[in-house]
Coordinates of C-alpha atoms and ligand atoms in Angstrom, one line a residue:
X414 CA 0.0 0.0 0.0
X415 CA 1.3 3.4 -0.9
X416 CA 2.5 5.6 1.9
X417 CA 2.7 9.3 2.4
X418 CA 4.4 11.6 4.9
X419 CA 1.9 12.7 7.5
X420 CA 2.1 15.2 10.2
X421 CA 5.2 16.1 12.2
X422 CA 5.2 14.3 15.5
X423 CA 8.4 15.7 16.9
X424 CA 9.9 18.9 15.5
X425 CA 13.6 19.5 15.1
X426 CA 13.4 22.1 17.8
X427 CA 11.9 19.6 20.2
X428 CA 14.6 17.1 19.2
X429 CA 17.3 19.6 20.0
X430 CA 15.8 20.2 23.4
X431 CA 15.6 16.4 24.0
X432 CA 19.3 16.0 23.2
X433 CA 20.3 18.9 25.4
X434 CA 18.3 17.5 28.3
X435 CA 19.7 14.0 27.9
X436 CA 23.2 15.3 27.5
X437 CA 22.8 17.4 30.7
X438 CA 21.6 14.4 32.6
X439 CA 24.4 12.1 31.4
X440 CA 27.0 14.8 32.2
X441 CA 25.6 15.1 35.7
X442 CA 25.3 11.3 36.3
X443 CA 28.8 10.5 35.1
X444 CA 30.5 13.6 36.5
X445 CA 34.3 13.1 36.8
X446 CA 34.3 10.0 34.5
X447 CA 34.4 9.4 30.8
X448 CA 31.7 7.6 28.9
X449 CA 31.9 5.2 26.0
X450 CA 28.9 5.6 23.6
X451 CA 28.0 2.6 21.4
X452 CA 25.6 3.6 18.7
X453 CA 23.4 0.9 17.1
X454 CA 23.4 1.3 13.3
X455 CA 21.9 2.5 11.3
X456 CA 19.1 4.4 12.9
X457 CA 21.1 5.8 15.8
X458 CA 23.8 7.6 13.8
X459 CA 22.1 11.1 13.8
X460 CA 21.0 11.0 17.4
X461 CA 24.5 9.8 18.5
X462 CA 26.1 12.8 16.8
X463 CA 23.7 15.2 18.6
X464 CA 23.8 13.5 21.9
X465 CA 27.6 13.3 22.0
X466 CA 27.9 17.0 21.4
X467 CA 25.6 17.7 24.4
X468 CA 27.7 15.7 26.8
X469 CA 30.3 17.7 28.6
X470 CA 32.7 14.9 29.5
X471 CA 35.4 12.9 27.7
X472 CA 33.4 10.9 25.2
X473 CA 34.8 7.9 23.3
X474 CA 32.5 6.1 20.8
X475 CA 32.0 3.2 18.6
X476 CA 29.2 1.6 16.6
X477 CA 27.6 -1.8 16.4
X478 CA 25.4 -3.1 13.6
X479 CA 22.9 -5.8 14.2
X480 CA 20.4 -7.7 12.1
X481 CA 17.1 -8.1 14.0
X482 CA 16.1 -11.4 15.2
X483 CA 18.3 -14.1 13.5
X484 CA 16.2 -17.0 12.4
X485 CA 13.4 -14.9 11.1
X486 CA 11.0 -14.7 14.1
X487 CA 10.9 -12.2 16.9
X488 CA 10.2 -14.9 19.4
X489 CA 13.8 -15.6 20.4
X490 CA 15.0 -11.9 20.4
X491 CA 18.4 -13.1 19.4
X492 CA 20.1 -10.5 17.1
X493 CA 22.9 -11.3 14.8
X494 CA 26.0 -9.0 15.0
X495 CA 26.9 -7.7 11.5
X496 CA 29.6 -5.3 12.8
X497 CA 30.9 -5.6 16.3
X498 CA 32.4 -2.9 18.5
X499 CA 36.0 -2.6 17.6
X500 CA 37.4 -1.5 21.0
X501 CA 37.7 -3.3 24.2
X502 CA 35.0 -2.0 26.6
X503 CA 36.3 -3.6 29.8
X504 CA 36.3 -1.1 32.6
X505 CA 34.5 1.5 30.6
X506 CA 31.2 3.3 31.4
X507 CA 29.2 2.2 28.4
X508 CA 26.0 3.8 27.2
X509 CA 24.2 2.0 24.3
X510 CA 22.5 4.6 22.1
X511 CA 19.4 3.8 20.1
X512 CA 17.1 5.8 18.0
X513 CA 14.0 3.9 19.1
X514 CA 13.0 1.1 21.4
X515 CA 10.0 -0.9 20.2
X516 CA 9.7 -4.5 21.4
X517 CA 12.9 -4.0 23.5
X518 CA 14.4 -7.2 22.1
X519 CA 17.4 -5.6 20.4
X520 CA 18.5 -3.6 23.4
X521 CA 17.8 -6.5 25.8
X522 CA 20.0 -8.8 23.7
X523 CA 22.8 -6.1 23.3
X524 CA 22.8 -5.4 27.0
X525 CA 23.3 -9.0 27.8
X526 CA 26.0 -9.5 25.2
X527 CA 28.0 -6.4 26.1
X528 CA 27.7 -7.1 29.9
X529 CA 29.8 -10.2 29.3
X530 CA 32.7 -8.0 28.3
X531 CA 33.2 -6.6 31.8
X532 CA 32.3 -2.9 31.3
X533 CA 32.5 -0.8 34.5
X534 CA 28.8 0.0 33.9
X535 CA 26.3 -0.2 31.2
X536 CA 23.3 2.0 30.6
X537 CA 20.8 2.4 27.8
X538 CA 19.8 5.6 26.0
X539 CA 17.1 6.1 23.3
X540 CA 15.8 9.1 21.6
X541 CA 12.3 7.7 21.3
X542 CA 10.4 4.9 23.1
X543 CA 7.2 3.1 22.2
X544 CA 6.3 1.4 25.5
X545 CA 3.1 0.0 24.1
X546 CA 5.1 -2.3 21.9
X547 CA 7.3 -3.7 24.6
X548 CA 7.7 -7.5 24.6
X549 CA 10.4 -7.8 27.1
X550 CA 10.9 -5.9 30.3
X551 CA 13.9 -3.7 30.0
X552 CA 15.2 -0.7 32.0
X553 CA 16.1 2.2 29.7
X554 CA 17.8 4.8 31.8
X555 CA 17.7 7.6 29.4
X556 CA 14.6 8.1 27.3
X557 CA 14.2 11.2 25.1
X558 CA 10.5 11.0 24.5
X559 CA 7.8 8.4 24.8
X560 CA 5.7 8.2 21.7
X561 CA 2.4 6.5 20.7
X562 CA 2.4 3.3 18.5
X563 CA 2.7 5.1 15.2
X564 CA 5.0 4.3 12.3
X565 CA 7.5 7.2 12.4
X566 CA 10.3 8.2 10.1
X567 CA 13.0 10.9 10.1
X568 CA 15.9 11.7 12.4
X569 CA 17.5 8.4 11.6
X570 CA 14.4 6.3 11.3
X571 CA 13.6 4.9 7.8
X572 CA 10.9 3.3 5.7
X573 CA 12.5 1.0 3.1
X574 CA 15.8 2.8 3.6
X575 CA 14.6 6.4 3.0
X576 CA 13.6 9.3 5.2
X577 CA 16.4 8.9 7.7
X578 CA 17.6 12.4 6.7
X579 CA 14.4 14.3 7.6
X580 CA 15.2 16.8 10.4
X581 CA 11.8 16.3 12.0
X582 CA 10.1 13.0 13.1
X583 CA 7.0 12.5 10.8
X584 CA 4.2 9.9 10.9
X585 CA 4.1 7.7 7.8
X586 CA 0.5 7.1 6.8
X587 CA -1.2 4.7 4.4
X588 CA -3.0 6.4 1.5
X589 CA -6.1 4.3 2.3
X590 CA -6.5 6.3 5.5
X591 CA -7.3 9.5 3.6
Ligands
PRP341 C1 15.3 -0.5 14.8 C2 15.9 0.4 15.9 C3 16.4 -0.5 16.9 C4 15.3 -1.7 16.8 C5 14.3 -1.5 17.9 O1 16.3 -0.9 14.0 O2 16.9 1.2 15.4 O3 17.6 -1.0 16.6 O4 14.7 -1.5 15.5 O5 13.3 -2.5 17.8 P1 13.1 -3.5 19.0 O6 13.0 -2.8 20.2 O7 11.8 -4.1 18.6 O8 14.2 -4.5 19.0 P2 16.1 -1.5 12.5 O9 16.0 -3.0 12.6 O10 14.9 -0.9 11.9 O11 17.4 -1.2 11.8 P3 18.0 0.3 11.4 O12 18.4 1.0 12.6 O13 19.2 0.0 10.5 O14 16.9 1.0 10.6

């Protein structure tokens, strides 16, 4: 079914203020330490860039790329690592950075996996959260904004690979809804 770009759910100004607020909280919580950001590709790359620039601490970073749910079903929640983190995270204060948490399966799996590598601490940070879609209980320490269960694009989020570059978050609608 054909899709069209619907209304703006979160404007670029609101996104900027979300990033400032999360950056301030992280700066406060990790005062006197450095943090190691791990961005989950592809969606998190734009948020990661904005978040990092709002953290007033020494920040190191890396990226991880995963394919959702190896085996084809969401029931296991096991994600396949396409590109792993390249640096040793032992002893580091790790913050995993996502654009969105939906079922929670990706972050849940990544947290378990990265925890086995002896970081000093591990926290989760997402720009957007769809709590209605959650299938696994997971504590996300830093949430930019909770959103309703709508299909959204922009600010890193795609539909068939496009729209990641939109500066605002928009709702993608089906033409039939008109
Ligand atoms: C999205 C998002 C998270 C995951 C969240 O990635 O960036 O990684 O889905 O969903 P979950 O909470 O149900 O696990 P996607 O698979 O769309 O890949 P992309 O970031 O490359 O677009």
